[in-house]
Coordinates of N, CA, C and O in Angstrom, one line a residue:
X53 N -43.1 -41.7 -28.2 CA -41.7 -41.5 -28.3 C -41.1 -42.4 -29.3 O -41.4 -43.6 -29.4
X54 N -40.2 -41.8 -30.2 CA -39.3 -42.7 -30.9 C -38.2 -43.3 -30.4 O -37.1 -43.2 -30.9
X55 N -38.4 -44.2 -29.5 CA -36.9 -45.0 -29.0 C -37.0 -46.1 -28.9 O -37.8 -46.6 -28.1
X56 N -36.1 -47.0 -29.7 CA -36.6 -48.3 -30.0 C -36.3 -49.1 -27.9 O -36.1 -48.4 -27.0
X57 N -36.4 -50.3 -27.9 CA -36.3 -51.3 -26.6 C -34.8 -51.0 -26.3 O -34.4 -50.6 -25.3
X58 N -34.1 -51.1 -27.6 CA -32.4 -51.3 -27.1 C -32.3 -49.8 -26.4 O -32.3 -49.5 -25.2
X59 N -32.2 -49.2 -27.4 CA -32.1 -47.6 -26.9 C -32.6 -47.5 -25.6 O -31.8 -47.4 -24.7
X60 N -34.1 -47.6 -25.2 CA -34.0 -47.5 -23.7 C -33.6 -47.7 -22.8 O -33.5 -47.0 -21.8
X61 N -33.3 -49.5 -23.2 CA -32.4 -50.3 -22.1 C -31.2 -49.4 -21.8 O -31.0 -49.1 -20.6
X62 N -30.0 -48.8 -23.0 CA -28.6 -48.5 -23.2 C -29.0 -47.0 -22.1 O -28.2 -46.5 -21.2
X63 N -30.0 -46.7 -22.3 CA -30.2 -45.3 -21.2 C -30.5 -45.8 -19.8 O -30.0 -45.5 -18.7
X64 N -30.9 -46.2 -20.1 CA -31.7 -47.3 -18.3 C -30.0 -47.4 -17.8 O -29.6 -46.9 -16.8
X65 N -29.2 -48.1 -18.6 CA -28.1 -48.9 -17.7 C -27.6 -47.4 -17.5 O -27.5 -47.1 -16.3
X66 N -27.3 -46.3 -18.4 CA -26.6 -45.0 -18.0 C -26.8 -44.5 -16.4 O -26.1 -44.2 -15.4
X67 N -28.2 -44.8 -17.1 CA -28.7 -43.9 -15.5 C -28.7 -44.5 -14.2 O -29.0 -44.0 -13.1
X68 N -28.4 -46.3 -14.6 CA -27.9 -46.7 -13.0 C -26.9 -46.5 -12.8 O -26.6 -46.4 -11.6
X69 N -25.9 -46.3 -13.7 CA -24.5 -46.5 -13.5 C -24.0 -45.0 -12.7 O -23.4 -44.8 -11.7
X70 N -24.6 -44.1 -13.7 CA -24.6 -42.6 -13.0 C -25.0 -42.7 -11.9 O -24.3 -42.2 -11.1
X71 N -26.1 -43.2 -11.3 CA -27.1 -43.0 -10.2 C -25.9 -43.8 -8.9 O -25.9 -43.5 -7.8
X72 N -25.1 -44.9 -9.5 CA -24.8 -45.6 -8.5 C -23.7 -45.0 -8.0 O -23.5 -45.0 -6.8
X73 N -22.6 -44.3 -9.0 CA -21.7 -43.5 -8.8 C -22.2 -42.6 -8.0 O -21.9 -43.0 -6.9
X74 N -23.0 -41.5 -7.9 CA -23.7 -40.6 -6.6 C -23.7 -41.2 -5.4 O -23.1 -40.9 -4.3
X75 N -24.5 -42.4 -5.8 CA -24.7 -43.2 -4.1 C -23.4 -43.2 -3.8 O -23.0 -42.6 -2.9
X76 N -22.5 -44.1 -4.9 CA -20.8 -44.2 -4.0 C -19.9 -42.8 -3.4 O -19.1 -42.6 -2.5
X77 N -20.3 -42.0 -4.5 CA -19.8 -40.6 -3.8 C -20.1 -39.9 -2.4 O -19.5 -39.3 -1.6
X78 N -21.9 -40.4 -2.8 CA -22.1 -39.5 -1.2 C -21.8 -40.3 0.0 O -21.6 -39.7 1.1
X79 N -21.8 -41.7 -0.1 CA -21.8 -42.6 0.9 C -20.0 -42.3 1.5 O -19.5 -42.3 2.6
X80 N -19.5 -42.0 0.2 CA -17.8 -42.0 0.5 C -17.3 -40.2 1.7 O -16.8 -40.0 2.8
X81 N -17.9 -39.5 0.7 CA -18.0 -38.2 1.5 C -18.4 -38.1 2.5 O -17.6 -37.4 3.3
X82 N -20.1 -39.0 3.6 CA -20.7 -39.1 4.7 C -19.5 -39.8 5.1 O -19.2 -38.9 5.8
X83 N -18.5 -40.6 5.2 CA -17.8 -41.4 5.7 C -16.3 -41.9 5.8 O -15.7 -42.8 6.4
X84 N -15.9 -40.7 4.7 CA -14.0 -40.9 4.6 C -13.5 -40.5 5.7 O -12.4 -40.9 5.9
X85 N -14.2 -39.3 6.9 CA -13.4 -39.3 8.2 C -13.5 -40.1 9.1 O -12.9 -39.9 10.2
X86 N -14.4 -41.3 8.8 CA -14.9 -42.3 10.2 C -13.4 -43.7 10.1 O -12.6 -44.1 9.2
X87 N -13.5 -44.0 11.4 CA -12.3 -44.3 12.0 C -12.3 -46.0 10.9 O -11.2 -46.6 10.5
X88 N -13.5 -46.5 10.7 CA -13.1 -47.7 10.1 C -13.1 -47.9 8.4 O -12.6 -48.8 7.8
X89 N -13.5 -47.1 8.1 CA -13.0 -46.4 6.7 C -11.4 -45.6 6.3 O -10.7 -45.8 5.3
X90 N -11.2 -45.0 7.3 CA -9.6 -44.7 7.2 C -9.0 -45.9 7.3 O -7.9 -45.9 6.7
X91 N -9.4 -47.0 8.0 CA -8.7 -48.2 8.1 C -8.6 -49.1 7.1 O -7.5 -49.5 6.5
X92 N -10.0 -49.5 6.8 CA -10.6 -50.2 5.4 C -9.7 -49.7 4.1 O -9.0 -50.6 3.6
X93 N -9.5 -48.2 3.5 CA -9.3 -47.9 2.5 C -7.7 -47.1 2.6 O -6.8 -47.2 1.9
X94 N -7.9 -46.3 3.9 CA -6.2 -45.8 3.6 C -4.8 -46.3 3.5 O -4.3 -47.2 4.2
X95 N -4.2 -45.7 2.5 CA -2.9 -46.4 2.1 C -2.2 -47.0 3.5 O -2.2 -48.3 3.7
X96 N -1.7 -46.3 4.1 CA -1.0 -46.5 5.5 C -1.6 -47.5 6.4 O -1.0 -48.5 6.8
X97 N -3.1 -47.2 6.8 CA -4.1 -48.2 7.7 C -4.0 -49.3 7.2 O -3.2 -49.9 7.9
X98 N -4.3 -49.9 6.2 CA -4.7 -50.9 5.6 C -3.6 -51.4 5.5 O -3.8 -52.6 5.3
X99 N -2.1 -51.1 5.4 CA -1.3 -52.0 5.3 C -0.7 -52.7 6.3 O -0.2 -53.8 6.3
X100 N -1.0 -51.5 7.6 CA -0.7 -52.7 8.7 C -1.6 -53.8 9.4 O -1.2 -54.6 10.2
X101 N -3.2 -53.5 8.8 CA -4.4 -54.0 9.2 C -3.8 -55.6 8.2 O -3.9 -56.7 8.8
X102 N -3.3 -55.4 7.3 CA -3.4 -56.5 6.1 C -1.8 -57.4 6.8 O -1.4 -58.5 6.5
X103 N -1.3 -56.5 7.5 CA -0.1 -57.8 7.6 C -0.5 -58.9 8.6 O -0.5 -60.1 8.6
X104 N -0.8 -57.8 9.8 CA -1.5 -58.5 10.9 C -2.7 -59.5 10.9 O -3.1 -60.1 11.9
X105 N -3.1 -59.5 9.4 CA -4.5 -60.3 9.1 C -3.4 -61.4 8.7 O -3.6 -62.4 9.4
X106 N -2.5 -61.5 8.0 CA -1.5 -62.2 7.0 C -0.7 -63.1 8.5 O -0.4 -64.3 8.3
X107 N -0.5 -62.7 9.2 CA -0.3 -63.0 10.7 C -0.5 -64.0 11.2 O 0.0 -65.1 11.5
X108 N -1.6 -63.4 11.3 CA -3.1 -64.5 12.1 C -3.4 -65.4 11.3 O -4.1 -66.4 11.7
X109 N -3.1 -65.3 9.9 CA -3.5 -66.9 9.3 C -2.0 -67.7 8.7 O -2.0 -68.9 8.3
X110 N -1.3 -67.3 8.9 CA -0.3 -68.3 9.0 C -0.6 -68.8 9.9 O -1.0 -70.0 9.7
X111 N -0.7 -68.4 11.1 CA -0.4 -69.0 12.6 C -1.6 -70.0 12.6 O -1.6 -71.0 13.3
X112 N -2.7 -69.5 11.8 CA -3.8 -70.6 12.0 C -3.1 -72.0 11.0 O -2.9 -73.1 11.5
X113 N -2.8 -71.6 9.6 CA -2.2 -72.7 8.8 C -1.1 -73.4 9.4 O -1.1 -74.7 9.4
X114 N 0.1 -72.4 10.3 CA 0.8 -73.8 10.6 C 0.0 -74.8 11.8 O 0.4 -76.0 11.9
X115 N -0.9 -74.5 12.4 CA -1.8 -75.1 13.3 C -2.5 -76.3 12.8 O -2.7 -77.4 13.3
X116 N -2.8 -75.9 11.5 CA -4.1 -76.6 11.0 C -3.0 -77.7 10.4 O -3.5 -78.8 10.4
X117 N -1.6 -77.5 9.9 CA -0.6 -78.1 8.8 C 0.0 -79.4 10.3 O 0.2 -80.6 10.2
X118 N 0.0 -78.8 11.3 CA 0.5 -79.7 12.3 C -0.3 -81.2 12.3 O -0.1 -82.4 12.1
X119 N -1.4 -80.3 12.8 CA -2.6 -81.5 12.8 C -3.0 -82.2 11.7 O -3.8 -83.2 11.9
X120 N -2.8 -82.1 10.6 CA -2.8 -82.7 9.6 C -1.8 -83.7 9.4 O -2.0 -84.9 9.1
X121 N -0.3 -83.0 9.6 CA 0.5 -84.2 9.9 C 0.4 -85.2 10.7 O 0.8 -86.3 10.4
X122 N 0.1 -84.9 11.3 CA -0.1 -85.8 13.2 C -1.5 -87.0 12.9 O -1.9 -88.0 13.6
X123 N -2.3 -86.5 11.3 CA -3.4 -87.7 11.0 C -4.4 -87.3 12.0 O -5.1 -88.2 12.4
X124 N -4.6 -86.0 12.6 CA -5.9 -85.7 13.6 C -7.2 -85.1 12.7 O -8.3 -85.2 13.2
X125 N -6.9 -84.4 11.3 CA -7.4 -83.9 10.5 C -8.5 -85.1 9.7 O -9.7 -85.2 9.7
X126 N -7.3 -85.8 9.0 CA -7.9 -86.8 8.8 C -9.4 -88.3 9.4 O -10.0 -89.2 8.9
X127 N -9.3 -87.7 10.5 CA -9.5 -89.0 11.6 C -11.0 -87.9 12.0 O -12.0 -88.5 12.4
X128 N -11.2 -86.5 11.8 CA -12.3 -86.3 12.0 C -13.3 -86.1 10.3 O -12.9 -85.7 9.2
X129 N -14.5 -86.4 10.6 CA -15.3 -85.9 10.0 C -16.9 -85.3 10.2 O -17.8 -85.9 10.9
X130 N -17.2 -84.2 9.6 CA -17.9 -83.0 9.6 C -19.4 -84.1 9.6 O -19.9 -84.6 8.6
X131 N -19.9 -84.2 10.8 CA -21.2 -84.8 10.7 C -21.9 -84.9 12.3 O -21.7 -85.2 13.5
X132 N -22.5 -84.5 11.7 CA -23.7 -84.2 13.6 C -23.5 -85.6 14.8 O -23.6 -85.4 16.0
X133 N -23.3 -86.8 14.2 CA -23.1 -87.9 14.9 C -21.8 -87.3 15.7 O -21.8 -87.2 17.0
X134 N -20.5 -86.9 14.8 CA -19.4 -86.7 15.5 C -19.2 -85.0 16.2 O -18.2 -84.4 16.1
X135 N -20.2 -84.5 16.8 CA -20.6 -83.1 17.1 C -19.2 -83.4 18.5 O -18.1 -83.0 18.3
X136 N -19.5 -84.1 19.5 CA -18.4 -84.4 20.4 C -17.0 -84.6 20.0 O -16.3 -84.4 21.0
X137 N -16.3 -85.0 19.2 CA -15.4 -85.3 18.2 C -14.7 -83.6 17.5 O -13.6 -83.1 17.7
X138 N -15.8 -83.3 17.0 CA -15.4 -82.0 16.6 C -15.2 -81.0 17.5 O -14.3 -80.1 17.3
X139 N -16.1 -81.0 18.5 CA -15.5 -79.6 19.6 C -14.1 -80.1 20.1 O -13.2 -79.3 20.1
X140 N -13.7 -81.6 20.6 CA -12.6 -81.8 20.7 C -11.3 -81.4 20.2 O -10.2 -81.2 20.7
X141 N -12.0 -81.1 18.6 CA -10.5 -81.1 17.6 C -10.7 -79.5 18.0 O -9.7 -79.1 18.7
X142 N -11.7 -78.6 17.7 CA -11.7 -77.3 17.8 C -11.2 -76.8 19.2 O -10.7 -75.7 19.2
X143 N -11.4 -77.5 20.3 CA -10.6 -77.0 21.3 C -9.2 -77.2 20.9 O -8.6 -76.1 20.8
X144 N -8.5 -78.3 20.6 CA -7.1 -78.5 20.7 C -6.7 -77.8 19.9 O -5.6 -77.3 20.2
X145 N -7.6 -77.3 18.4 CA -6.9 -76.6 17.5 C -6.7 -75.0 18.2 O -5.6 -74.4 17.9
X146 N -7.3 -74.5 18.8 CA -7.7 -73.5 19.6 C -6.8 -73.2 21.4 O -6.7 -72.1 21.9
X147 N -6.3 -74.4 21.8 CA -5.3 -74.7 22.8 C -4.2 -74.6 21.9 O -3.6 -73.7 22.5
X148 N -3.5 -74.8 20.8 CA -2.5 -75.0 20.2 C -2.1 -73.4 19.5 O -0.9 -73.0 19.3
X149 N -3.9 -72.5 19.1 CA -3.3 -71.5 18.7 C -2.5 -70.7 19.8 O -1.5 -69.9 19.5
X150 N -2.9 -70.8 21.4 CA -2.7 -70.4 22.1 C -0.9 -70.3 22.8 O -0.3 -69.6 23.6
X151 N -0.6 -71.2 22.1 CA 1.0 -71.9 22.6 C 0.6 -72.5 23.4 O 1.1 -72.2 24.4
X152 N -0.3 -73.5 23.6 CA -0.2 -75.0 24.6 C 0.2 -76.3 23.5 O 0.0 -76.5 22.4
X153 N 0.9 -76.9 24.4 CA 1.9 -77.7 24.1 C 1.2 -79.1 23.8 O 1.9 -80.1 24.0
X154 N 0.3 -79.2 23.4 CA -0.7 -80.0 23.4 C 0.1 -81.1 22.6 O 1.1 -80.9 22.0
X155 N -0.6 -82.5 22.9 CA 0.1 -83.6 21.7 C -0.9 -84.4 21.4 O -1.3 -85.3 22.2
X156 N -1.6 -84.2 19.9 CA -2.8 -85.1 19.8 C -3.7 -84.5 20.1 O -3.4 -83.3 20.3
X157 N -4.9 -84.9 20.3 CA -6.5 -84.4 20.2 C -6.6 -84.7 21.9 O -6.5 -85.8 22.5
X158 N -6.9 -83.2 22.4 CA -7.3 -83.3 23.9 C -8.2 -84.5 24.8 O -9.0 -85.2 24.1
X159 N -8.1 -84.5 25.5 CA -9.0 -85.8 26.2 C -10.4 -85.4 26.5 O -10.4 -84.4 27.2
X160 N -11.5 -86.0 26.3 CA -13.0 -85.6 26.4 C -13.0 -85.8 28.1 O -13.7 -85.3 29.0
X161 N -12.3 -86.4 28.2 CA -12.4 -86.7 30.3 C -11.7 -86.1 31.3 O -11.8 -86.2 32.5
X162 N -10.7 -85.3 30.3 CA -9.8 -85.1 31.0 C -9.9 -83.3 31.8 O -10.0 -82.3 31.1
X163 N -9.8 -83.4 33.1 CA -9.9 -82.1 33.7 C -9.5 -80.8 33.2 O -10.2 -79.7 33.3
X164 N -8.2 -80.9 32.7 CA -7.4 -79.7 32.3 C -7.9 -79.3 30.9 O -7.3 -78.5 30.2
X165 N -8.7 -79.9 30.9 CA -9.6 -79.5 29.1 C -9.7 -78.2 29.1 O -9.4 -77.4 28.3
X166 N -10.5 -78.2 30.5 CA -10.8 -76.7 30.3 C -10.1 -75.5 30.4 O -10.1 -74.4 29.9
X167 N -9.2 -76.4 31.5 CA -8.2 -75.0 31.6 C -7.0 -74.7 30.3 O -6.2 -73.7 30.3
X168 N -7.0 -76.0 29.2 CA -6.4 -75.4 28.1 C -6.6 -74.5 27.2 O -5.8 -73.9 26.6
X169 N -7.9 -74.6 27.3 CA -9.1 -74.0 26.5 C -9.3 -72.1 27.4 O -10.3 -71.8 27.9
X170 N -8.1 -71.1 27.3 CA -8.0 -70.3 28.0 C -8.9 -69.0 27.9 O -8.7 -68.1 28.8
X171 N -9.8 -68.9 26.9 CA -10.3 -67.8 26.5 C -11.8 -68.0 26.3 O -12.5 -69.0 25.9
X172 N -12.1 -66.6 26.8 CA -14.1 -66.9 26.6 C -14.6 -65.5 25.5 O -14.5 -64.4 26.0
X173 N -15.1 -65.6 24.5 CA -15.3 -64.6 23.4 C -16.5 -64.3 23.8 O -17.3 -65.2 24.1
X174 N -17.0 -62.7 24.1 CA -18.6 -61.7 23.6 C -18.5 -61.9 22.3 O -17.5 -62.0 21.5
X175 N -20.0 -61.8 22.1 CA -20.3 -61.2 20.5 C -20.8 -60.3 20.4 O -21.9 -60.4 20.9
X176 N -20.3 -59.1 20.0 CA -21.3 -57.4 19.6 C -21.8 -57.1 18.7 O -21.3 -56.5 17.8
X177 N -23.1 -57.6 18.7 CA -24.2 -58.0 17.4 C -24.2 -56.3 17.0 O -24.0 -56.2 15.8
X178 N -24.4 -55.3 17.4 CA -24.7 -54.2 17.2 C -23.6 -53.0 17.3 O -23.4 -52.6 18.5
X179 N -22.8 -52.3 16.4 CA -21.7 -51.3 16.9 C -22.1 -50.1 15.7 O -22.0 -50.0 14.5
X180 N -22.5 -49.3 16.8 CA -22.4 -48.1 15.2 C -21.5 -47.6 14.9 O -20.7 -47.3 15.8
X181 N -21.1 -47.1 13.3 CA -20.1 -47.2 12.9 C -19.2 -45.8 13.4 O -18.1 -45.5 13.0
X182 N -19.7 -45.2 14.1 CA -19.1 -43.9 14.8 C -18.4 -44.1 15.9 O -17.6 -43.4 16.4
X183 N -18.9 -45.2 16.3 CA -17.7 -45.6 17.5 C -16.8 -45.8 17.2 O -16.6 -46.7 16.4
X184 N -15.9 -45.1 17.7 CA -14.5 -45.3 17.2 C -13.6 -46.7 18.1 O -13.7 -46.4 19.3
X185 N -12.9 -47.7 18.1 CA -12.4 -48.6 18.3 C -11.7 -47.8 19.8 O -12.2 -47.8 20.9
X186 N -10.9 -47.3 19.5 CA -10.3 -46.6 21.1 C -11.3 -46.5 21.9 O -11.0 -47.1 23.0
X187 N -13.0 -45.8 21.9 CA -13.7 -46.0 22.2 C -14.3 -47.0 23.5 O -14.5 -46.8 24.7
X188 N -14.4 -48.2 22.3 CA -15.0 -49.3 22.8 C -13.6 -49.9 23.6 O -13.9 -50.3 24.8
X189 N -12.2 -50.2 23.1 CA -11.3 -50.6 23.8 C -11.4 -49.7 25.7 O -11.0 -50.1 26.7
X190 N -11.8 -48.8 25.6 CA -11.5 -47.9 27.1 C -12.4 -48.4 28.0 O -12.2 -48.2 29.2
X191 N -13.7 -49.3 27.2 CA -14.7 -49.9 28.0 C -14.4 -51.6 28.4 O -14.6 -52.3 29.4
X192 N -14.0 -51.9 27.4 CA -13.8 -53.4 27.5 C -12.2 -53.8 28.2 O -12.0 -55.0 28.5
X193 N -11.1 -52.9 28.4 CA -10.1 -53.2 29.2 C -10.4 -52.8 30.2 O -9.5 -53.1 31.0
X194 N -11.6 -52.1 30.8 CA -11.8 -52.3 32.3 C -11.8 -53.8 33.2 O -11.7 -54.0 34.4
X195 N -12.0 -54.6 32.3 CA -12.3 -55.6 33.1 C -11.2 -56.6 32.5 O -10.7 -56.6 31.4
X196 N -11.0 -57.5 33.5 CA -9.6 -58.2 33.5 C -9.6 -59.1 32.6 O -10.6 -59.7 32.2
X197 N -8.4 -59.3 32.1 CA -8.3 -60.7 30.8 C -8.2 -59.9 29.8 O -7.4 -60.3 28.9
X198 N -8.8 -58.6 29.7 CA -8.9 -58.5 28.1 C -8.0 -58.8 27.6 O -7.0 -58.5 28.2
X199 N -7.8 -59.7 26.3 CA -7.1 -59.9 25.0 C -6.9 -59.1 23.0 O -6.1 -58.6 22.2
X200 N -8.5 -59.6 23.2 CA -8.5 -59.0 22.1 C -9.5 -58.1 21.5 O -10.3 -57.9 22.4
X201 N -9.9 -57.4 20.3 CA -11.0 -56.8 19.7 C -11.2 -57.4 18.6 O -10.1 -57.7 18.2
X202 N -12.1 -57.9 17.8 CA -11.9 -58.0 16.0 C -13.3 -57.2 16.0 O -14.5 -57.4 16.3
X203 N -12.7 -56.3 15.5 CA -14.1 -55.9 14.4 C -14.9 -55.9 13.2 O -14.1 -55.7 12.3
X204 N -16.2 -56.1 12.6 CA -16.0 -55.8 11.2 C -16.6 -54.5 10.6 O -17.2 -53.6 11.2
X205 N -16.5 -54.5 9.2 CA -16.4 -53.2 8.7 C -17.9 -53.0 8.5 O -18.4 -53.9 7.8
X206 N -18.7 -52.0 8.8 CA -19.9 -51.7 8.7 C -20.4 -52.3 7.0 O -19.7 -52.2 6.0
X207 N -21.8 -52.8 7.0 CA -22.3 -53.6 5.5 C -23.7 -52.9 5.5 O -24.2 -52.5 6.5
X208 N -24.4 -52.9 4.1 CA -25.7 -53.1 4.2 C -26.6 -54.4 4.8 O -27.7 -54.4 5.3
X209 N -25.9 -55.5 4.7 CA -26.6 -56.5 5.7 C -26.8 -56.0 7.1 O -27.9 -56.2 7.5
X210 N -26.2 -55.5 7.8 CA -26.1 -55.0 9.0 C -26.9 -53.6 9.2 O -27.3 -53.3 10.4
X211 N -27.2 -52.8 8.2 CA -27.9 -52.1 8.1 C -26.7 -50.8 8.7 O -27.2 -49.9 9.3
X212 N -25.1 -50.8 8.5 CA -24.4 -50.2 8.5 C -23.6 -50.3 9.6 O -22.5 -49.8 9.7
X213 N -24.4 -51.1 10.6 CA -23.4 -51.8 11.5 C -22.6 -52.5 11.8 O -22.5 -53.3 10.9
X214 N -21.7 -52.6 12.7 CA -20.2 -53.0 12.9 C -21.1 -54.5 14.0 O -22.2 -54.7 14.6
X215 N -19.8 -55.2 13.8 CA -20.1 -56.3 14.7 C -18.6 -56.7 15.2 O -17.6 -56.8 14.6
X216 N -19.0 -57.1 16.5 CA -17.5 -57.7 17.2 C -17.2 -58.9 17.5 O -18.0 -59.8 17.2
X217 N -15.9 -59.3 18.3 CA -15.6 -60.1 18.8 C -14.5 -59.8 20.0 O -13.4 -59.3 19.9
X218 N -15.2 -60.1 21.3 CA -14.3 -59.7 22.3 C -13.7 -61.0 23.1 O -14.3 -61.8 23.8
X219 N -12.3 -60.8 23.0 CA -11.8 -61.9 23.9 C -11.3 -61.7 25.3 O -10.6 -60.8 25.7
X220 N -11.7 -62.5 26.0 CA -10.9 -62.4 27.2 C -10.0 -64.1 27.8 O -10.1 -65.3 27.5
X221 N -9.6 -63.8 28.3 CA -8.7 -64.6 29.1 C -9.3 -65.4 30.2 O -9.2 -64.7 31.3
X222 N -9.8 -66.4 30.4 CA -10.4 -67.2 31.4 C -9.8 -67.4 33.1 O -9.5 -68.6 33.3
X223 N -9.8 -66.9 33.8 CA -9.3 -66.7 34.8 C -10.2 -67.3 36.3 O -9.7 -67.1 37.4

């Protein structure tokens, strides 16, 4: 063949770039009617998915901005010695997202720790992506407390699986 190295390479990339475009097309067509792709990518879905994400992290920042003022931020640091220290802060931060009135970093002795501490999370290592969320919500409000769902969006790490987060209410 007459084609010099560049020339092949400049064809090589063509034909990934074409080849990858397919994959994205067919993968888009197998999946533009599935419930978390309409969510992911549709105009309308996605904007109320994105406020409510926009939501939830203020509410985490003014949390995190409190305690920072308050010098609780400061006073911890990220190290295996202070492993006890840190669940402390992460409960209180976690009591405080809740609306408890907390003042300062919870007490390691103190009884009502736990009961500030109001919620107990499942993990759903495994959700295929055809389940549709109404779905799985009709199973998981059977049982009392439910709070919340977070899902995520199906990956090739997951091998196209969804994974969850279920909260409930400690009772």
């Amino acid at each position: 063949d007459n084609i010099t190295d560049e020339e092949a390479l400049l064809e090589f990339n063509k034909y990934k770039k074409e080849f990858n475009r397919q994959q994205l097309n067919e993968f888009f067509v197998a999946h533009k009617d599935e419930e978390w792709m309409q969510d992911k990518y549709h105009p309308d879905n996605c904007q109320v998915k994105k406020a409510a994400t926009k939501e939830a992290i203020e509410k985490r920042l003014e949390v995190f901005m409190e305690l920072h003022t308050e010098g609780i931020i400061d006073q911890s640091r990220l190290e295996k010695k202070n492993s006890e220290k840190i669940e402390i802060l992460l409960d209180t931060f976690v009591a405080r997202l809740e609306g408890s009135d907390v003042v300062g970093l919870l007490d390691p002795e103190d009884q009502e720790r736990e009961s500030l501490c109001k919620t107990t999370s499942l993990q759903l290592r495994t959700i295929p992506p055809t389940l549709k969320r109404e779905e799985l919500l009709s199973l998981l409000t059977k049982y009392p407390g439910y709070l919340r769902l977070s899902l995520s969006y199906p990956s090739p790490e997951t091998r196209w699986k969804r994974r969850g987060l279920v909260t409930y209410k400690r009772e």
